[in-house]
């Protein structure tokens, strides 16, 4: 009996240690093969062949490829890579296997279009992907929204965008702002306002955490751009009046041009520079801003998304 | 090595041979020669690719079927025939029995794979007339396949130590399928949040990782394999096998052999 | 394992061995061994397979462990062999704990209805078991054993070609192969023809002459009667008694079957309370053993030709049926 207990103890310890060891080795293996699973894509580049090979389990395979697409994008993005060649084929395969995988079209419309390092920089491919999605899901207004989004944001094709929003607005269940957007496109005026409306819509409607974080960052960037533009207009006026730039925001307050010290969307105060320019305190916190950065500022290789964008209200 | 373990292993090997397990080699030989002849005539330029892909996939599948279907019967058959009673009433410890059974079947699979490997190389020689340097990587792929057999044999033993043979086969086969998608599974787990993430990651790390051990398509495309991959895969397979076998011993030590 | 300098710590072990040598009058000591299984899938109900059992088997005796099917015999044997873990109690064989490998090297076990590795020949089987027992088995030794169990010419035949009786013999061969001190046989006679039974009986007696202890289980009274020094009777997991067979089964009346030529039953035989069946031109009658002489006398008077006179083997089921019936009748009378 005693020897049996000893055997059990040895076996138990062995099982525990090897469990720990196997997890450690798995992590090493994952590091060793960063794109391990993705190499498989290259060997079976034809989505149609893959559909046949998946023996009728194409729904499951689609999910697998969709996960691979997200993983691929995430890992390349995190590594600061500028290469996203596999994103398009992965999304193509996922949507061929399951044409109703709407989230994949949405993902593609955002991350296939934007230039590296924030996306693959392939807006034409993204448009084809979303159009394929519309053919297969003609009743889904969100796909028209995605299409319009690409036309507007990346191609500046207002006619195309207006068309997409107008078509989508006719569908049952379409959000009311689809009509508004169609109108805005026709006027193509007030670009910042339109952009803000679209990013807000995306932020509220999407359920994908990456897209939501991206939209949140864009919204903050729009706010900063707007603030900086307005504040720099004030310092210019002050300069006109007094012949010198204000040294603090208090000077502007005394001149009755401002109430309080202005703050950026993250609650930090703006910096007032000697030449009247306005800068944000933490430019790294605001990817996508076009104004308010110090001269010769280079953004970090990987845009910094804030965690509360992911956990944000649904 | 413990002599009793060796004797039990040898008897297990002898059982497999006498129960005509190696007859699968005939089916394999027919498949390989048929494929070599067909491929040689219809597909130009990719004969090597097809022969390597088909050959290694067949080696893997044949071996998996043997590993699972013999593996699940290793213990239950000896209980049904009451031979286990005559073994355990001798100075044989239960863990020695499990270890012996494992090494016996592992040995059978190694021998079986050696024969099949010869078949693959013969077919390769037939279609491409000569060997080339990169054919050496096929050996590595075969070695990784054997490592997979070790894992699945240990798992079959583990499952058969507490469930019926049929259930054990289902479990082992499912783990084979799931394990082939292990990296995707960890991908899924990484996308979840909170408690789910912990649970899912835990499960994903517990599943045997067959994806890193499957380099068939890499080898078919004449890509090399890094030494590190060979080292870590070997270590991983051995450690995972040890884990499954320890589990089997833990369960089997307490089991009432009704 | 132990550093060589630690000789002090060895001493208690030596003492135990010394002590057990003095106390080793009993080859097998069973101290309150019990087993409760839990049956059912969801709400497991306890099912008692063996109530606490106390038993001692002396060195060198043939001990019969008797009981009807399902009485707990096999469970007891399995606990002694370390195959099933007891719920309570303990047992010592040759003074050593269950599962002690040193003890296991000195016992032999034949399970109930074994099939064995049917891909092996008898020789290979014995060779394998010899290796597991850690003894040297050469060709001559195996031939000797095969001879002993009555398989002298079948050593090179695969076991899948063996009949049930031959398998049983091979099973006995593996149980005595390594010259064990105690041999456990679970239903060694089952599946054997009368010749085979006889041979097993002879073999068992031979083992006793060699000074070995034999512990065997059976559900057939007459097998035990012919062989055992002592028996224990077990029923529904409870020990009913230990002693010589005759003492224990004194209450059971033996029966004989008488067969004669003819198609009528004389009134004199019918008067003996015989249970008669007529088939064609033979009659079979089963009567109590004590009335055997009277029946034969009657046949002689009637000038009927006797064909056979066979003792009817009493199984323990019958024995217990009688016991239960008797108890019920006694109860009915009292009411």
Short mmCIF file of C-alpha atoms in Angstrom, two decimals, chain C:
data_model
loop_
_atom_site.label_atom_id
_atom_site.label_comp_id
_atom_site.label_asym_id
_atom_site.label_seq_id
_atom_site.Cartn_x
_atom_site.Cartn_y
_atom_site.Cartn_z
CA UNK C 1 17.32 4.34 -2.06
CA UNK C 2 18.55 4.37 1.53
CA UNK C 3 22.09 5.59 2.20
CA UNK C 4 24.23 2.68 3.29
CA UNK C 5 25.19 4.34 6.56
CA UNK C 6 21.63 4.26 7.86
CA UNK C 7 21.71 0.75 9.20
CA UNK C 8 19.72 1.67 12.29
CA UNK C 9 16.61 2.40 10.30
CA UNK C 10 16.68 -1.12 8.88
CA UNK C 11 16.24 -2.68 12.23
CA UNK C 12 12.46 -2.28 12.61
CA UNK C 13 11.98 -4.10 9.31
CA UNK C 14 14.13 -6.96 10.50
CA UNK C 15 12.08 -7.14 13.65
CA UNK C 16 8.89 -7.40 11.64
CA UNK C 17 10.26 -10.22 9.55
CA UNK C 18 11.42 -11.99 12.68
CA UNK C 19 8.08 -11.48 14.32
CA UNK C 20 6.14 -12.68 11.30
CA UNK C 21 8.27 -15.83 11.16
CA UNK C 22 7.16 -16.75 14.62
CA UNK C 23 3.57 -15.88 13.94
CA UNK C 24 3.48 -17.40 10.48
CA UNK C 25 1.47 -20.44 11.34
CA UNK C 26 -1.18 -19.03 9.03
CA UNK C 27 -0.43 -18.76 5.32
CA UNK C 28 -3.31 -16.36 4.84
CA UNK C 29 -4.77 -14.09 7.47
CA UNK C 30 -7.85 -12.10 6.65
CA UNK C 31 -8.74 -9.49 9.24
CA UNK C 32 -12.14 -7.92 8.74
CA UNK C 33 -11.73 -7.49 5.00
CA UNK C 34 -14.82 -5.82 3.54
CA UNK C 35 -15.95 -4.32 0.28
CA UNK C 36 -18.82 -2.01 -0.59
CA UNK C 37 -19.34 -1.04 -4.20
CA UNK C 38 -21.21 2.03 -5.26
CA UNK C 39 -23.57 1.20 -8.08
CA UNK C 40 -25.66 3.47 -10.25
CA UNK C 41 -24.68 6.46 -12.27
CA UNK C 42 -26.22 9.47 -10.61
CA UNK C 43 -27.22 8.69 -7.06
CA UNK C 44 -24.81 5.96 -6.20
CA UNK C 45 -26.24 3.36 -3.92
CA UNK C 46 -23.88 1.36 -1.77
CA UNK C 47 -23.95 -2.36 -2.48
CA UNK C 48 -22.26 -4.59 0.01
CA UNK C 49 -20.23 -7.26 -1.76
CA UNK C 50 -18.49 -8.56 1.33
CA UNK C 51 -19.24 -7.99 4.99
CA UNK C 52 -16.22 -7.89 7.30
CA UNK C 53 -14.56 -11.27 6.83
CA UNK C 54 -12.21 -12.94 9.29
CA UNK C 55 -10.43 -16.03 8.10
CA UNK C 56 -7.20 -17.88 8.67
CA UNK C 57 -5.75 -20.47 6.36
CA UNK C 58 -3.07 -22.65 7.83
CA UNK C 59 0.20 -23.31 6.13
CA UNK C 60 0.06 -26.43 3.95
CA UNK C 61 -3.68 -27.01 3.90
CA UNK C 62 -6.14 -27.20 1.04
CA UNK C 63 -8.76 -24.66 1.85
CA UNK C 64 -12.06 -24.46 0.00
CA UNK C 65 -13.85 -21.17 -0.27
CA UNK C 66 -17.43 -22.12 -0.96
CA UNK C 67 -20.46 -20.16 -1.89
CA UNK C 68 -23.10 -19.87 -4.59
CA UNK C 69 -22.47 -17.58 -7.55
CA UNK C 70 -22.35 -13.94 -6.50
CA UNK C 71 -21.61 -14.73 -2.86
CA UNK C 72 -18.43 -12.64 -2.77
CA UNK C 73 -15.81 -15.29 -3.47
CA UNK C 74 -14.24 -13.61 -6.46
CA UNK C 75 -14.33 -10.22 -4.73
CA UNK C 76 -12.40 -11.67 -1.81
CA UNK C 77 -9.83 -13.26 -4.10
CA UNK C 78 -9.43 -10.03 -6.04
CA UNK C 79 -8.83 -8.10 -2.85
CA UNK C 80 -6.19 -10.61 -1.80
CA UNK C 81 -4.53 -10.24 -5.21
CA UNK C 82 -4.55 -6.45 -4.95
CA UNK C 83 -6.86 -6.05 -7.94
CA UNK C 84 -9.70 -4.52 -5.95
CA UNK C 85 -9.10 -2.23 -3.01
CA UNK C 86 -10.92 -3.17 0.21
CA UNK C 87 -13.25 -0.67 1.86
CA UNK C 88 -12.00 -1.78 5.20
CA UNK C 89 -9.94 -4.37 7.03
CA UNK C 90 -6.66 -5.89 6.01
CA UNK C 91 -5.10 -9.17 5.03
CA UNK C 92 -1.66 -10.72 5.12
CA UNK C 93 -0.34 -13.48 2.95
CA UNK C 94 2.81 -15.25 4.16
CA UNK C 95 2.98 -12.52 6.77
CA UNK C 96 3.25 -9.75 4.19
CA UNK C 97 0.86 -7.01 3.18
CA UNK C 98 -1.29 -7.26 0.09
CA UNK C 99 0.55 -5.75 -2.91
CA UNK C 100 3.99 -6.44 -1.47
CA UNK C 101 6.02 -7.55 -4.51
CA UNK C 102 8.06 -9.96 -2.35
CA UNK C 103 4.85 -11.67 -1.37
CA UNK C 104 3.57 -11.69 -4.94
CA UNK C 105 6.67 -13.53 -6.11
CA UNK C 106 5.58 -16.41 -3.87
CA UNK C 107 1.94 -16.82 -4.83
CA UNK C 108 0.15 -18.13 -7.87
CA UNK C 109 -3.29 -17.13 -9.08
CA UNK C 110 -5.74 -18.63 -11.54
CA UNK C 111 -8.62 -16.26 -12.27
CA UNK C 112 -12.11 -17.46 -13.09
CA UNK C 113 -12.55 -18.41 -16.75
CA UNK C 114 -9.38 -16.90 -18.15
CA UNK C 115 -8.86 -16.55 -21.90
CA UNK C 116 -5.18 -15.63 -21.97
CA UNK C 117 -3.19 -14.16 -24.82
CA UNK C 118 -4.54 -16.25 -27.64
CA UNK C 119 -1.80 -15.17 -30.05
CA UNK C 120 0.83 -16.92 -27.93
CA UNK C 121 1.69 -20.59 -27.82
CA UNK C 122 1.51 -22.30 -24.45
CA UNK C 123 5.29 -22.22 -24.23
CA UNK C 124 5.48 -18.50 -25.01
CA UNK C 125 2.77 -17.82 -22.49
CA UNK C 126 4.62 -19.61 -19.72
CA UNK C 127 7.88 -18.01 -20.74
CA UNK C 128 6.28 -14.54 -20.52
CA UNK C 129 4.80 -15.22 -17.10
CA UNK C 130 8.13 -16.59 -15.96
CA UNK C 131 9.82 -13.37 -16.99
CA UNK C 132 7.23 -11.32 -15.12
CA UNK C 133 7.76 -13.43 -12.02
CA UNK C 134 11.47 -12.85 -12.34
CA UNK C 135 12.44 -16.51 -12.62
CA UNK C 136 14.52 -18.32 -15.15
CA UNK C 137 12.43 -20.53 -17.40
CA UNK C 138 14.20 -22.85 -19.77
CA UNK C 139 12.64 -25.27 -22.24
CA UNK C 140 12.94 -28.23 -19.91
CA UNK C 141 11.21 -26.49 -17.02
CA UNK C 142 8.31 -25.45 -19.24
CA UNK C 143 7.99 -28.96 -20.67
CA UNK C 144 7.83 -30.29 -17.12
CA UNK C 145 5.04 -27.93 -16.18
CA UNK C 146 3.10 -28.69 -19.34
CA UNK C 147 3.41 -32.38 -18.62
CA UNK C 148 2.16 -31.81 -15.11
CA UNK C 149 -1.04 -30.10 -16.22
CA UNK C 150 -1.69 -32.61 -18.98
CA UNK C 151 -0.65 -30.60 -22.02
CA UNK C 152 2.56 -32.42 -22.93
CA UNK C 153 2.13 -32.16 -26.70
CA UNK C 154 0.46 -28.80 -27.01
CA UNK C 155 3.34 -26.53 -26.08
CA UNK C 156 3.77 -25.09 -29.56
CA UNK C 157 0.09 -24.62 -30.37
CA UNK C 158 -1.34 -21.09 -30.25
CA UNK C 159 -3.80 -20.69 -27.42
CA UNK C 160 -6.54 -19.58 -29.84
CA UNK C 161 -6.76 -23.23 -30.89
CA UNK C 162 -7.15 -24.45 -27.32
CA UNK C 163 -10.43 -25.83 -25.97
CA UNK C 164 -11.87 -24.43 -22.78
CA UNK C 165 -10.48 -27.30 -20.76
CA UNK C 166 -7.02 -26.88 -22.25
CA UNK C 167 -7.09 -23.18 -21.45
CA UNK C 168 -7.95 -23.99 -17.86
CA UNK C 169 -4.94 -26.29 -17.73
CA UNK C 170 -2.70 -23.61 -19.20
CA UNK C 171 -4.08 -21.31 -16.52
CA UNK C 172 -3.14 -23.75 -13.79
CA UNK C 173 0.29 -24.10 -15.37
CA UNK C 174 0.93 -20.36 -15.12
CA UNK C 175 -0.29 -20.37 -11.52
CA UNK C 176 2.22 -23.01 -10.38
CA UNK C 177 5.01 -22.13 -12.82
CA UNK C 178 7.18 -20.18 -10.41
CA UNK C 179 6.89 -22.73 -7.59
CA UNK C 180 4.72 -20.51 -5.37
CA UNK C 181 4.12 -21.18 -1.69
CA UNK C 182 0.44 -20.32 -1.85
CA UNK C 183 -1.79 -21.02 -4.84
CA UNK C 184 -5.13 -19.29 -5.33
CA UNK C 185 -7.53 -20.96 -7.73
CA UNK C 186 -10.83 -19.31 -8.64
CA UNK C 187 -13.31 -21.97 -9.78
CA UNK C 188 -10.59 -24.25 -11.14
CA UNK C 189 -13.03 -27.03 -12.04
CA UNK C 190 -15.50 -25.02 -14.06
CA UNK C 191 -15.59 -25.90 -17.72
CA UNK C 192 -13.76 -29.16 -17.25
CA UNK C 193 -15.00 -32.62 -18.15
CA UNK C 194 -15.01 -35.34 -15.45
CA UNK C 195 -11.52 -36.43 -16.49
CA UNK C 196 -10.26 -32.89 -16.20
CA UNK C 197 -11.85 -32.47 -12.80
CA UNK C 198 -10.08 -35.55 -11.64
CA UNK C 199 -6.77 -34.30 -12.92
CA UNK C 200 -7.17 -30.95 -11.21
CA UNK C 201 -8.02 -32.79 -8.02
CA UNK C 202 -4.88 -34.92 -8.32
CA UNK C 203 -2.79 -31.88 -9.07
CA UNK C 204 -4.12 -30.05 -6.04
CA UNK C 205 -3.32 -33.00 -3.81
CA UNK C 206 0.15 -33.14 -5.28
CA UNK C 207 0.64 -29.46 -4.46
CA UNK C 208 -0.33 -30.18 -0.89
CA UNK C 209 2.18 -33.01 -0.75
CA UNK C 210 4.83 -30.54 -1.88
CA UNK C 211 3.96 -28.49 1.19
CA UNK C 212 2.07 -25.73 -0.61
CA UNK C 213 -1.05 -24.04 0.59
CA UNK C 214 -4.00 -24.13 -1.82
CA UNK C 215 -6.89 -21.73 -1.51
CA UNK C 216 -9.60 -22.42 -4.01
CA UNK C 217 -13.12 -21.24 -4.56
CA UNK C 218 -15.98 -23.27 -5.93
CA UNK C 219 -19.75 -23.42 -5.90
CA UNK C 220 -19.84 -27.21 -6.12
CA UNK C 221 -19.96 -29.01 -2.79
CA UNK C 222 -18.67 -32.37 -3.94
CA UNK C 223 -15.49 -30.86 -5.41
CA UNK C 224 -14.71 -29.42 -2.02
CA UNK C 225 -15.82 -32.51 -0.19
CA UNK C 226 -13.33 -34.68 -2.01
CA UNK C 227 -10.37 -32.36 -1.56
CA UNK C 228 -10.44 -29.90 1.24
CA UNK C 229 -9.00 -30.08 4.68
CA UNK C 230 -11.26 -27.26 5.65
CA UNK C 231 -13.79 -25.03 3.94
CA UNK C 232 -15.40 -21.69 4.55
CA UNK C 233 -18.94 -21.16 3.33
CA UNK C 234 -19.99 -17.72 2.29
CA UNK C 235 -23.44 -16.53 1.26
CA UNK C 236 -24.49 -13.02 0.27
CA UNK C 237 -21.23 -11.59 1.47
CA UNK C 238 -21.48 -13.15 4.92
CA UNK C 239 -19.41 -15.98 6.29
CA UNK C 240 -21.74 -18.84 7.25
CA UNK C 241 -19.20 -21.15 8.83
CA UNK C 242 -15.73 -22.62 8.74
CA UNK C 243 -14.76 -26.25 9.25
CA UNK C 244 -14.64 -29.65 7.56
CA UNK C 245 -17.17 -30.02 4.74
CA UNK C 246 -18.95 -32.97 6.28
CA UNK C 247 -19.61 -31.07 9.48
CA UNK C 248 -20.99 -28.09 7.70
CA UNK C 249 -23.24 -29.92 5.29
CA UNK C 250 -24.47 -32.63 7.59
CA UNK C 251 -27.99 -31.33 7.19
CA UNK C 252 -28.03 -31.87 3.44
CA UNK C 253 -29.21 -35.20 2.20
CA UNK C 254 -27.23 -36.65 -0.67
CA UNK C 255 -29.17 -37.88 -3.69
CA UNK C 256 -28.59 -40.57 -6.30
CA UNK C 257 -29.98 -41.08 -9.74
CA UNK C 258 -30.95 -44.61 -10.69
CA UNK C 259 -31.54 -45.55 -14.32
CA UNK C 260 -33.04 -48.84 -15.45
CA UNK C 261 -34.49 -50.42 -18.58
CA UNK C 262 -38.26 -50.56 -18.82
CA UNK C 263 -41.21 -48.21 -19.06
CA UNK C 264 -42.96 -48.75 -15.75
CA UNK C 265 -42.21 -47.59 -12.24
CA UNK C 266 -42.80 -50.31 -9.64
CA UNK C 267 -45.00 -49.21 -6.75
CA UNK C 268 -42.26 -50.22 -4.31
CA UNK C 269 -39.93 -47.65 -5.79
CA UNK C 270 -42.60 -45.02 -6.08
CA UNK C 271 -43.21 -45.65 -2.37
CA UNK C 272 -39.64 -44.50 -1.61
CA UNK C 273 -40.58 -40.99 -2.66
CA UNK C 274 -38.69 -41.14 -5.94
CA UNK C 275 -38.93 -38.47 -8.60
CA UNK C 276 -39.34 -40.53 -11.80
CA UNK C 277 -39.15 -39.76 -15.52
CA UNK C 278 -39.90 -42.26 -18.29
CA UNK C 279 -38.22 -41.73 -21.62
CA UNK C 280 -38.58 -44.42 -24.29
CA UNK C 281 -37.62 -47.65 -22.61
CA UNK C 282 -35.54 -46.20 -19.80
CA UNK C 283 -36.65 -44.78 -16.49
CA UNK C 284 -34.69 -42.29 -14.40
CA UNK C 285 -35.45 -41.88 -10.73
CA UNK C 286 -33.83 -39.52 -8.23
CA UNK C 287 -34.03 -40.58 -4.58
CA UNK C 288 -32.35 -39.82 -1.31
CA UNK C 289 -28.98 -41.50 -0.79
CA UNK C 290 -30.16 -43.32 2.34
CA UNK C 291 -32.88 -45.07 0.32
CA UNK C 292 -30.47 -46.23 -2.37
CA UNK C 293 -30.21 -49.79 -1.05
CA UNK C 294 -33.95 -50.21 -0.75
CA UNK C 295 -34.43 -49.05 -4.33
CA UNK C 296 -31.82 -51.44 -5.70
CA UNK C 297 -33.46 -54.24 -3.75
CA UNK C 298 -36.81 -53.36 -5.30
CA UNK C 299 -35.31 -53.41 -8.82
CA UNK C 300 -33.83 -56.83 -8.20
CA UNK C 301 -37.17 -58.13 -7.03
CA UNK C 302 -38.88 -56.77 -10.12
CA UNK C 303 -36.06 -58.23 -12.29
CA UNK C 304 -35.47 -54.92 -13.97
CA UNK C 305 -32.10 -54.28 -15.61
CA UNK C 306 -30.06 -51.57 -13.89
CA UNK C 307 -28.22 -49.25 -16.29
CA UNK C 308 -26.62 -46.68 -14.04
CA UNK C 309 -26.33 -45.45 -10.49
CA UNK C 310 -24.91 -41.93 -10.22
CA UNK C 311 -24.54 -39.69 -7.21
CA UNK C 312 -26.20 -36.37 -7.89
CA UNK C 313 -23.77 -33.51 -7.30
CA UNK C 314 -25.18 -31.04 -4.88
CA UNK C 315 -24.43 -27.47 -5.64
CA UNK C 316 -24.34 -24.89 -2.95
CA UNK C 317 -27.39 -23.22 -4.44
CA UNK C 318 -29.32 -26.36 -3.52
CA UNK C 319 -27.72 -26.42 -0.14
CA UNK C 320 -28.83 -22.88 0.54
CA UNK C 321 -32.22 -23.48 -1.04
CA UNK C 322 -32.71 -26.28 1.44
CA UNK C 323 -31.52 -24.13 4.27
CA UNK C 324 -33.83 -21.29 3.28
CA UNK C 325 -36.76 -23.63 2.72
CA UNK C 326 -36.16 -25.27 6.08
CA UNK C 327 -36.12 -21.91 7.76
CA UNK C 328 -39.33 -20.88 6.01
CA UNK C 329 -41.05 -24.13 6.90
CA UNK C 330 -40.02 -23.78 10.51
CA UNK C 331 -41.44 -20.28 10.50
CA UNK C 332 -44.70 -21.51 8.92
CA UNK C 333 -45.11 -24.22 11.55
CA UNK C 334 -44.62 -21.74 14.32
CA UNK C 335 -47.39 -19.56 12.91
#
